[in-house]
CSV table of C-alpha atoms and ligand atoms in Angstrom, one decimal:
chain,number,residue,atom,x,y,z
N,1403,MET,CA,-47.0,-31.3,-7.2
N,1404,SER,CA,-48.8,-32.7,-4.4
N,1405,ASN,CA,-48.6,-36.0,-3.2
N,1406,ASP,CA,-52.0,-36.2,-2.3
N,1407,THR,CA,-54.6,-37.3,-4.8
N,1408,TYR,CA,-56.1,-34.6,-7.3
N,1409,ASP,CA,-59.5,-34.7,-8.2
N,1410,VAL,CA,-58.6,-34.5,-11.5
N,1411,ILE,CA,-55.4,-34.8,-14.0
N,1412,VAL,CA,-55.8,-33.0,-17.2
N,1413,VAL,CA,-53.0,-34.5,-19.9
N,1414,GLY,CA,-52.5,-31.9,-22.4
N,1415,GLY,CA,-52.8,-27.9,-21.4
N,1416,SER,CA,-53.9,-26.7,-24.9
N,1417,TRP,CA,-57.4,-25.8,-26.3
N,1418,ALA,CA,-59.3,-28.8,-25.0
N,1419,GLY,CA,-57.3,-29.5,-21.8
N,1420,LEU,CA,-57.4,-25.7,-20.3
N,1421,SER,CA,-61.2,-25.6,-21.6
N,1422,ALA,CA,-61.7,-29.0,-19.3
N,1423,ALA,CA,-59.5,-27.4,-16.5
N,1424,MET,CA,-61.5,-24.0,-16.4
N,1425,GLN,CA,-64.7,-25.8,-15.9
N,1426,LEU,CA,-63.0,-28.0,-12.8
N,1427,VAL,CA,-61.2,-25.4,-11.0
N,1428,ARG,CA,-64.3,-23.0,-11.0
N,1429,ALA,CA,-66.1,-26.1,-9.3
N,1430,ARG,CA,-63.4,-25.7,-6.8
N,1431,ARG,CA,-61.8,-29.1,-7.6
N,1432,ARG,CA,-58.0,-29.6,-7.4
N,1433,VAL,CA,-56.8,-30.3,-11.0
N,1434,LEU,CA,-53.4,-30.8,-12.1
N,1435,VAL,CA,-53.0,-29.7,-15.9
N,1436,VAL,CA,-49.5,-31.7,-17.3
N,1437,ASP,CA,-48.5,-30.3,-20.5
N,1438,ALA,CA,-45.6,-30.6,-22.9
N,1439,GLY,CA,-46.4,-27.5,-24.5
N,1440,SER,CA,-46.6,-28.6,-28.3
N,1441,PRO,CA,-50.2,-27.8,-29.5
N,1442,ARG,CA,-50.8,-28.7,-33.2
N,1443,ASN,CA,-51.3,-25.2,-34.5
N,1444,ARG,CA,-47.8,-24.0,-33.3
N,1445,PHE,CA,-46.7,-23.8,-37.0
N,1446,ALA,CA,-49.3,-21.4,-37.7
N,1447,ARG,CA,-48.6,-17.3,-37.6
N,1448,SER,CA,-52.1,-16.7,-36.7
N,1449,SER,CA,-55.2,-18.5,-35.5
N,1450,HIS,CA,-58.7,-17.8,-37.0
N,1451,GLY,CA,-62.3,-18.6,-36.3
N,1452,PHE,CA,-62.0,-18.8,-32.4
N,1453,LEU,CA,-64.6,-16.3,-31.3
N,1454,GLY,CA,-63.0,-13.2,-29.7
N,1455,GLN,CA,-59.5,-14.2,-30.5
N,1456,ASP,CA,-59.6,-14.5,-34.3
N,1457,GLY,CA,-56.0,-13.4,-35.7
N,1458,ARG,CA,-54.1,-13.8,-32.4
N,1459,THR,CA,-50.9,-15.9,-32.4
N,1460,PRO,CA,-52.0,-19.6,-31.0
N,1461,ALA,CA,-49.5,-18.8,-28.3
N,1462,ALA,CA,-50.7,-15.6,-27.4
N,1463,ILE,CA,-54.2,-17.2,-27.2
N,1464,LEU,CA,-52.9,-20.1,-25.0
N,1465,ASP,CA,-51.1,-17.8,-22.8
N,1466,THR,CA,-54.0,-16.0,-21.9
N,1467,ALA,CA,-56.0,-19.0,-21.4
N,1468,ARG,CA,-53.5,-20.7,-19.2
N,1469,ALA,CA,-53.0,-17.6,-17.2
N,1470,GLN,CA,-56.9,-17.5,-16.2
N,1471,VAL,CA,-57.1,-21.1,-15.5
N,1472,LEU,CA,-54.0,-20.6,-13.0
N,1473,ALA,CA,-55.5,-17.7,-11.4
N,1474,TYR,CA,-57.8,-20.5,-9.6
N,1475,PRO,CA,-56.4,-21.7,-6.2
N,1476,THR,CA,-57.2,-25.2,-7.0
N,1477,ALA,CA,-55.2,-25.0,-10.4
N,1478,GLU,CA,-51.6,-26.4,-10.9
N,1479,LEU,CA,-49.5,-26.8,-14.1
N,1480,ARG,CA,-46.6,-28.9,-14.6
N,1481,ARG,CA,-44.7,-28.5,-17.9
N,1482,ASP,CA,-43.8,-32.1,-18.3
N,1483,GLU,CA,-44.6,-35.1,-20.6
N,1484,ALA,CA,-47.1,-37.9,-19.0
N,1485,THR,CA,-44.9,-41.1,-20.3
N,1486,ARG,CA,-47.2,-43.7,-18.4
N,1487,ALA,CA,-50.8,-43.9,-17.0
N,1488,ALA,CA,-52.6,-46.7,-15.4
N,1489,GLY,CA,-55.6,-47.5,-13.0
N,1490,GLY,CA,-59.1,-47.8,-12.8
N,1491,ASP,CA,-62.2,-47.4,-10.4
N,1492,GLY,CA,-61.6,-43.9,-9.4
N,1493,ALA,CA,-57.8,-44.4,-8.6
N,1494,PHE,CA,-55.4,-43.4,-11.7
N,1495,GLU,CA,-51.5,-42.8,-11.7
N,1496,VAL,CA,-49.6,-40.7,-14.2
N,1497,VAL,CA,-46.1,-41.0,-14.5
N,1498,LEU,CA,-43.8,-37.8,-15.9
N,1499,ALA,CA,-40.6,-37.9,-17.9
N,1500,SER,CA,-39.1,-36.2,-15.3
N,1501,GLY,CA,-39.6,-39.4,-12.9
N,1502,ALA,CA,-42.5,-37.7,-10.6
N,1503,ALA,CA,-45.7,-39.3,-10.4
N,1504,ALA,CA,-48.9,-38.1,-9.3
N,1505,ARG,CA,-52.3,-39.7,-8.4
N,1506,ALA,CA,-56.0,-38.6,-9.3
N,1507,ARG,CA,-59.5,-39.7,-9.2
N,1508,ARG,CA,-60.4,-38.9,-12.9
N,1509,LEU,CA,-58.4,-38.1,-16.0
N,1510,VAL,CA,-58.8,-36.0,-18.9
N,1511,LEU,CA,-56.9,-37.0,-21.8
N,1512,ALA,CA,-56.4,-33.8,-23.9
N,1513,THR,CA,-53.2,-34.9,-25.8
N,1514,GLY,CA,-54.0,-33.7,-29.6
N,1515,ILE,CA,-52.6,-35.6,-32.7
N,1516,VAL,CA,-49.4,-35.6,-34.6
N,1517,ASP,CA,-49.7,-34.6,-38.6
N,1518,GLU,CA,-47.8,-37.0,-40.7
N,1519,LEU,CA,-47.3,-34.8,-44.0
N,1520,PRO,CA,-47.3,-35.9,-47.4
N,1521,ASP,CA,-43.8,-36.6,-48.4
N,1522,LEU,CA,-42.7,-33.9,-50.8
N,1523,PRO,CA,-39.7,-31.9,-50.9
N,1524,GLY,CA,-40.3,-28.5,-49.4
N,1525,LEU,CA,-43.5,-29.0,-48.0
N,1526,ARG,CA,-42.8,-29.6,-44.2
N,1527,GLU,CA,-41.1,-26.1,-43.7
N,1528,ARG,CA,-44.1,-24.4,-45.3
N,1529,TRP,CA,-46.5,-26.2,-43.0
N,1530,GLY,CA,-48.9,-23.7,-41.3
N,1531,THR,CA,-48.0,-20.9,-43.6
N,1532,SER,CA,-48.1,-21.4,-47.2
N,1533,VAL,CA,-49.1,-25.2,-46.8
N,1534,LEU,CA,-52.5,-25.2,-45.2
N,1535,HIS,CA,-54.7,-27.9,-44.4
N,1536,CYS,CA,-58.1,-26.2,-43.7
N,1537,PRO,CA,-59.6,-23.3,-45.8
N,1538,TYR,CA,-62.1,-22.2,-42.6
N,1539,CYS,CA,-58.7,-21.5,-40.5
N,1540,HIS,CA,-56.7,-19.9,-43.1
N,1541,GLY,CA,-58.4,-19.8,-46.6
N,1542,TYR,CA,-59.3,-16.1,-46.0
N,1543,GLU,CA,-55.8,-14.7,-45.6
N,1544,VAL,CA,-54.9,-16.5,-49.2
N,1545,ALA,CA,-58.2,-15.7,-50.7
N,1546,ASP,CA,-57.9,-14.5,-54.7
N,1547,GLY,CA,-54.5,-15.9,-54.6
N,1548,ARG,CA,-53.5,-18.9,-57.0
N,1549,LEU,CA,-54.2,-21.9,-54.9
N,1550,GLY,CA,-53.5,-25.8,-55.1
N,1551,VAL,CA,-54.7,-29.1,-53.7
N,1552,LEU,CA,-52.1,-31.6,-53.3
N,1553,ALA,CA,-54.2,-34.9,-53.3
N,1554,VAL,CA,-53.5,-37.5,-50.9
N,1555,GLY,CA,-56.5,-39.4,-51.9
N,1556,GLU,CA,-59.9,-39.4,-53.2
N,1557,SER,CA,-60.8,-37.3,-50.4
N,1558,SER,CA,-59.0,-34.5,-51.6
N,1559,VAL,CA,-61.5,-33.9,-54.1
N,1560,HIS,CA,-63.9,-32.4,-51.1
N,1561,GLN,CA,-61.0,-29.9,-50.4
N,1562,ALA,CA,-60.7,-28.9,-54.0
N,1563,LEU,CA,-64.8,-28.4,-54.7
N,1564,LEU,CA,-65.0,-26.3,-51.5
N,1565,LEU,CA,-61.8,-24.0,-52.4
N,1566,PRO,CA,-63.4,-22.0,-55.5
N,1567,ASP,CA,-65.3,-19.9,-52.7
N,1568,TRP,CA,-61.8,-18.7,-51.8
N,1569,SER,CA,-60.5,-18.0,-55.3
N,1570,ALA,CA,-61.4,-18.4,-58.9
N,1571,ASP,CA,-57.9,-20.0,-59.5
N,1572,VAL,CA,-57.9,-23.5,-58.0
N,1573,THR,CA,-55.8,-26.6,-59.6
N,1574,LEU,CA,-55.9,-30.2,-58.0
N,1575,PHE,CA,-52.6,-31.8,-58.5
N,1576,THR,CA,-53.4,-35.5,-58.3
N,1577,ASN,CA,-49.7,-36.7,-58.2
N,1578,GLY,CA,-50.7,-40.2,-58.8
N,1579,ALA,CA,-52.6,-40.5,-55.2
N,1580,PHE,CA,-55.8,-41.5,-57.2
N,1581,GLU,CA,-57.2,-41.4,-60.7
N,1582,PRO,CA,-60.7,-39.0,-60.8
N,1583,THR,CA,-63.8,-40.5,-61.9
N,1584,ALA,CA,-65.9,-39.1,-64.6
N,1585,ALA,CA,-68.2,-37.7,-61.7
N,1586,GLN,CA,-65.4,-36.2,-60.1
N,1587,ARG,CA,-64.2,-34.6,-63.3
N,1588,GLU,CA,-67.5,-32.8,-64.2
N,1589,ALA,CA,-68.0,-31.8,-60.4
N,1590,LEU,CA,-64.6,-30.1,-60.4
N,1591,ALA,CA,-65.1,-28.4,-63.9
N,1592,THR,CA,-68.4,-27.2,-62.8
N,1593,ARG,CA,-66.4,-25.5,-60.0
N,1594,GLY,CA,-63.9,-24.3,-62.4
N,1595,VAL,CA,-61.1,-26.3,-60.7
N,1596,ARG,CA,-58.5,-27.4,-63.0
N,1597,ILE,CA,-56.5,-30.9,-62.7
N,1598,GLU,CA,-53.2,-31.6,-63.1
N,1599,PRO,CA,-52.4,-35.1,-63.5
N,1600,ARG,CA,-48.5,-35.1,-64.0
N,1601,LEU,CA,-46.2,-35.9,-61.0
N,1602,LEU,CA,-44.7,-33.4,-58.8
N,1603,ALA,CA,-40.9,-32.8,-58.1
N,1604,GLY,CA,-41.0,-30.3,-54.9
N,1605,LEU,CA,-42.3,-26.9,-53.7
N,1606,VAL,CA,-40.5,-23.7,-54.6
N,1607,GLY,CA,-40.0,-20.5,-53.3
N,1608,ASP,CA,-38.0,-18.8,-50.3
N,1609,ALA,CA,-39.7,-20.8,-47.8
N,1610,PRO,CA,-41.9,-20.4,-45.8
N,1611,THR,CA,-43.1,-18.4,-48.8
N,1612,LEU,CA,-44.4,-20.3,-52.0
N,1613,THR,CA,-43.9,-19.3,-55.2
N,1614,GLY,CA,-45.1,-22.6,-57.1
N,1615,LEU,CA,-45.2,-26.4,-57.6
N,1616,ARG,CA,-42.3,-28.1,-59.6
N,1617,LEU,CA,-43.2,-30.8,-61.8
N,1618,ARG,CA,-41.1,-33.9,-62.4
N,1619,GLY,CA,-38.7,-33.2,-65.4
N,1620,ALA,CA,-38.2,-35.4,-68.4
N,1621,GLY,CA,-37.8,-39.2,-67.6
N,1622,GLY,CA,-39.5,-38.4,-64.2
N,1623,GLY,CA,-36.4,-36.8,-62.5
N,1624,PRO,CA,-36.8,-34.0,-59.8
N,1625,ASP,CA,-35.0,-31.3,-62.1
N,1626,GLY,CA,-35.6,-29.5,-65.1
N,1627,GLY,CA,-39.7,-29.7,-64.9
N,1628,GLU,CA,-42.1,-26.8,-65.3
N,1629,VAL,CA,-43.3,-24.6,-62.4
N,1630,VAL,CA,-47.1,-24.2,-61.8
N,1631,ALA,CA,-47.1,-20.9,-60.2
N,1632,LEU,CA,-48.8,-21.0,-56.8
N,1633,ASP,CA,-49.4,-18.8,-53.8
N,1634,ALA,CA,-50.8,-21.4,-51.3
N,1635,LEU,CA,-51.2,-25.3,-51.3
N,1636,PHE,CA,-53.7,-27.2,-49.2
N,1637,THR,CA,-53.5,-30.8,-48.2
N,1638,ALA,CA,-54.9,-33.3,-45.8
N,1639,SER,CA,-52.5,-34.7,-43.5
N,1640,ARG,CA,-52.8,-38.5,-42.2
N,1641,THR,CA,-52.9,-38.1,-38.2
N,1642,ARG,CA,-51.5,-40.5,-35.3
N,1643,MET,CA,-52.2,-39.9,-31.3
N,1644,ALA,CA,-49.8,-37.6,-29.8
N,1645,SER,CA,-49.4,-39.8,-27.1
N,1646,PRO,CA,-49.9,-43.7,-26.3
N,1647,LEU,CA,-51.6,-42.8,-22.7
N,1648,ALA,CA,-55.0,-43.9,-24.1
N,1649,GLU,CA,-53.9,-47.0,-25.3
N,1650,GLN,CA,-51.7,-47.5,-22.1
N,1651,LEU,CA,-55.2,-47.2,-20.4
N,1652,GLY,CA,-57.1,-49.7,-22.5
N,1653,CYS,CA,-59.4,-47.3,-24.3
N,1654,ALA,CA,-61.2,-48.2,-27.3
N,1655,PHE,CA,-60.6,-46.3,-30.5
N,1656,ASP,CA,-62.5,-45.6,-33.5
N,1657,ASP,CA,-61.2,-45.4,-37.5
N,1658,GLY,CA,-61.6,-41.6,-38.1
N,1659,PRO,CA,-61.5,-39.9,-41.5
N,1660,PHE,CA,-57.6,-38.7,-41.0
N,1661,GLY,CA,-56.7,-41.2,-38.4
N,1662,PRO,CA,-57.5,-43.1,-35.4
N,1663,VAL,CA,-60.0,-41.3,-32.8
N,1664,ILE,CA,-60.4,-42.3,-29.1
N,1665,ARG,CA,-64.0,-43.5,-28.6
N,1666,THR,CA,-66.0,-41.2,-26.4
N,1667,ASP,CA,-69.7,-41.2,-25.2
N,1668,ALA,CA,-71.6,-37.9,-25.5
N,1669,ARG,CA,-70.1,-36.8,-22.1
N,1670,LYS,CA,-66.7,-37.4,-23.5
N,1671,GLU,CA,-66.1,-40.4,-21.3
N,1672,THR,CA,-64.0,-43.1,-23.1
N,1673,THR,CA,-64.5,-46.7,-22.9
N,1674,VAL,CA,-62.5,-46.8,-19.4
N,1675,PRO,CA,-64.8,-45.4,-16.7
N,1676,GLY,CA,-63.6,-42.2,-15.1
N,1677,VAL,CA,-61.2,-41.6,-18.2
N,1678,TYR,CA,-62.2,-38.4,-20.2
N,1679,ALA,CA,-61.0,-37.5,-23.6
N,1680,ALA,CA,-61.4,-34.2,-25.7
N,1681,GLY,CA,-59.9,-32.1,-28.6
N,1682,ASP,CA,-58.8,-33.5,-31.7
N,1683,ALA,CA,-57.3,-37.1,-30.1
N,1684,ALA,CA,-61.3,-37.7,-29.6
N,1685,ARG,CA,-63.1,-36.3,-32.4
N,1686,ALA,CA,-63.0,-35.5,-36.2
N,1687,PRO,CA,-62.9,-33.1,-38.0
N,1688,HIS,CA,-60.7,-30.8,-36.0
N,1689,ASN,CA,-60.4,-27.0,-34.9
N,1690,ALA,CA,-60.0,-25.4,-32.1
N,1691,THR,CA,-63.3,-24.1,-30.9
N,1692,TRP,CA,-64.5,-27.8,-31.1
N,1693,ALA,CA,-61.5,-29.1,-29.1
N,1694,SER,CA,-62.2,-26.1,-26.7
N,1695,ALA,CA,-66.2,-27.4,-26.6
N,1696,ASP,CA,-65.3,-30.9,-25.9
N,1697,GLY,CA,-63.1,-29.8,-23.1
N,1698,VAL,CA,-65.7,-28.1,-21.6
N,1699,THR,CA,-68.2,-31.1,-21.8
N,1700,ALA,CA,-65.1,-33.6,-20.5
N,1701,GLY,CA,-64.4,-31.2,-17.7
N,1702,ILE,CA,-68.2,-30.7,-16.8
N,1703,SER,CA,-68.8,-34.6,-17.1
N,1704,ALA,CA,-65.7,-35.3,-14.6
N,1705,HIS,CA,-66.9,-33.1,-12.3
N,1706,GLN,CA,-70.5,-34.4,-12.2
N,1707,SER,CA,-69.1,-37.7,-12.1
N,1708,LEU,CA,-67.4,-36.7,-8.6
N,1709,ALA,CA,-70.3,-35.0,-7.1
N,1710,LEU,CA,-73.1,-37.1,-8.1
N,1711,PRO,CA,-74.1,-40.5,-6.8
Y,2473,FAD,C1,-51.2,-25.7,-39.3
Y,2473,FAD,C2,-52.4,-25.8,-38.5
Y,2473,FAD,C3,-53.0,-24.7,-38.3
Y,2473,FAD,C4,-54.3,-24.5,-37.5
Y,2473,FAD,N1,-55.1,-23.3,-37.5
Y,2473,FAD,C5,-56.3,-23.5,-36.7
Y,2473,FAD,C6,-56.8,-22.1,-36.7
Y,2473,FAD,O1,-56.6,-20.9,-37.4
Y,2473,FAD,N2,-58.0,-22.1,-36.1
Y,2473,FAD,C7,-58.6,-23.3,-35.5
Y,2473,FAD,O2,-59.8,-23.2,-35.2
Y,2473,FAD,N3,-58.0,-24.6,-35.7
Y,2473,FAD,C8,-56.7,-24.9,-36.4
Y,2473,FAD,N4,-56.1,-25.8,-36.4
Y,2473,FAD,C9,-56.6,-26.6,-35.6
Y,2473,FAD,C10,-56.2,-26.7,-34.0
Y,2473,FAD,O3,-54.7,-26.7,-34.0
Y,2473,FAD,C11,-56.5,-28.2,-33.5
Y,2473,FAD,O4,-57.8,-28.5,-33.8
Y,2473,FAD,C12,-56.4,-27.8,-31.8
Y,2473,FAD,O5,-54.5,-27.8,-31.7
Y,2473,FAD,C13,-56.6,-29.1,-31.2
Y,2473,FAD,O6,-56.7,-28.7,-29.9
Y,2473,FAD,P1,-56.3,-30.1,-28.8
Y,2473,FAD,O7,-56.5,-29.3,-27.2
Y,2473,FAD,O8,-57.3,-31.1,-28.7
Y,2473,FAD,O9,-54.9,-30.4,-29.2
Y,2473,FAD,P2,-53.2,-29.6,-29.3
Y,2473,FAD,O10,-53.4,-27.9,-29.6
Y,2473,FAD,O11,-52.4,-30.3,-30.0
Y,2473,FAD,O12,-52.7,-29.8,-27.8
Y,2473,FAD,C14,-52.2,-30.8,-27.2
Y,2473,FAD,C15,-51.3,-30.4,-25.9
Y,2473,FAD,O13,-51.1,-32.1,-25.3
Y,2473,FAD,C16,-49.4,-31.9,-24.8
Y,2473,FAD,N5,-49.3,-33.1,-24.8
Y,2473,FAD,C17,-49.4,-34.0,-25.8
Y,2473,FAD,N6,-49.0,-35.7,-25.1
Y,2473,FAD,C18,-48.8,-34.9,-23.9
Y,2473,FAD,C19,-48.3,-35.8,-22.8
Y,2473,FAD,N7,-48.0,-37.0,-23.0
Y,2473,FAD,N8,-48.0,-35.3,-21.4
Y,2473,FAD,C20,-48.0,-34.1,-21.5
Y,2473,FAD,N9,-48.5,-33.2,-22.6
Y,2473,FAD,C21,-49.1,-33.9,-23.8
Y,2473,FAD,C22,-49.2,-31.0,-26.5
Y,2473,FAD,O14,-47.9,-30.5,-26.1
Y,2473,FAD,C23,-49.9,-29.9,-26.5
Y,2473,FAD,O15,-49.8,-29.0,-25.8
Y,2473,FAD,C24,-54.8,-25.8,-36.8
Y,2473,FAD,C25,-54.2,-27.0,-37.1
Y,2473,FAD,C26,-52.8,-27.0,-38.0
Y,2473,FAD,C27,-52.5,-28.0,-37.9
């Protein structure tokens, strides 16, 4: 890592960060990518819907992308965690967990988010395999199976209404999270979605395989309850920032549908001039293509802010 000032430090070297870096190094700017190596979809066996890469593992896609970015002579990668960022007016400093520090004229934050999963025994160890968040990413792979939706609130009705396009066998488990209105019941019935109002005890099967959801037993205990057979369970997570850097820099946030989102303009610049943000941390809804596209915008915007008066 250089003691000189980089043109841009990109924090986060996944879908958004590598896409930003690619534009910048192709513009022959000196770029340091700092990446801790924990992309959000690392739990999934395969990534879907990313054009030209459908069905490859997330790691294989990112390995290829990283190698292609690093083939440019002005690109550098540091496997580390950025713990502090400060500065403004075209002079930023980023401190790494290893103790090293680097300076840059612009920052791109592409640090992603962390999923806070519903607290149900057996759910965490199936996340990304038989417990899924997005039918567009993984619905096709479980199509025509017995599908469940674990409600986290009223927004889960939306997920349940979509799923009949992937299977005729869909059950919404409200699990005390909300009480469907008459209009919601009617909409769900029209789509052929069953509603199971009883409380849940946990997931069943040889993890990460799922064979069913156990309902609570007599008296509300975790044992002895009936098992509803399922092949896959969809649910929504609450999300939080994976990194405190945006907050440290004084960036403004908005309340997104799943959690906080770094506020950006159409050029993906945050409310702090010279600091750009892209990917799941700076948008909702989320997927790898959107993260990559926003990374392209952030990279080009950062470059043009350096090049143009
Ligand atoms: C289980 C699951 C499966 C999914 N499957 C799909 C799919 O099939 N198709 C699809 O399009 N989308 C899928 N998604 C969504 C997709 O994972 C995200 O939209 C995408 O990862 C967002 O990219 P990103 O670059 O913004 O963040 P991430 O991919 O999460 O990458 C952020 C990077 O920043 C690093 N980082 C964070 N903080 C720091 C720091 N302080 N210092 C250094 N590095 C840091 C992290 O280690 C990580 O490498 C899935 C999501 C989940 C949860």
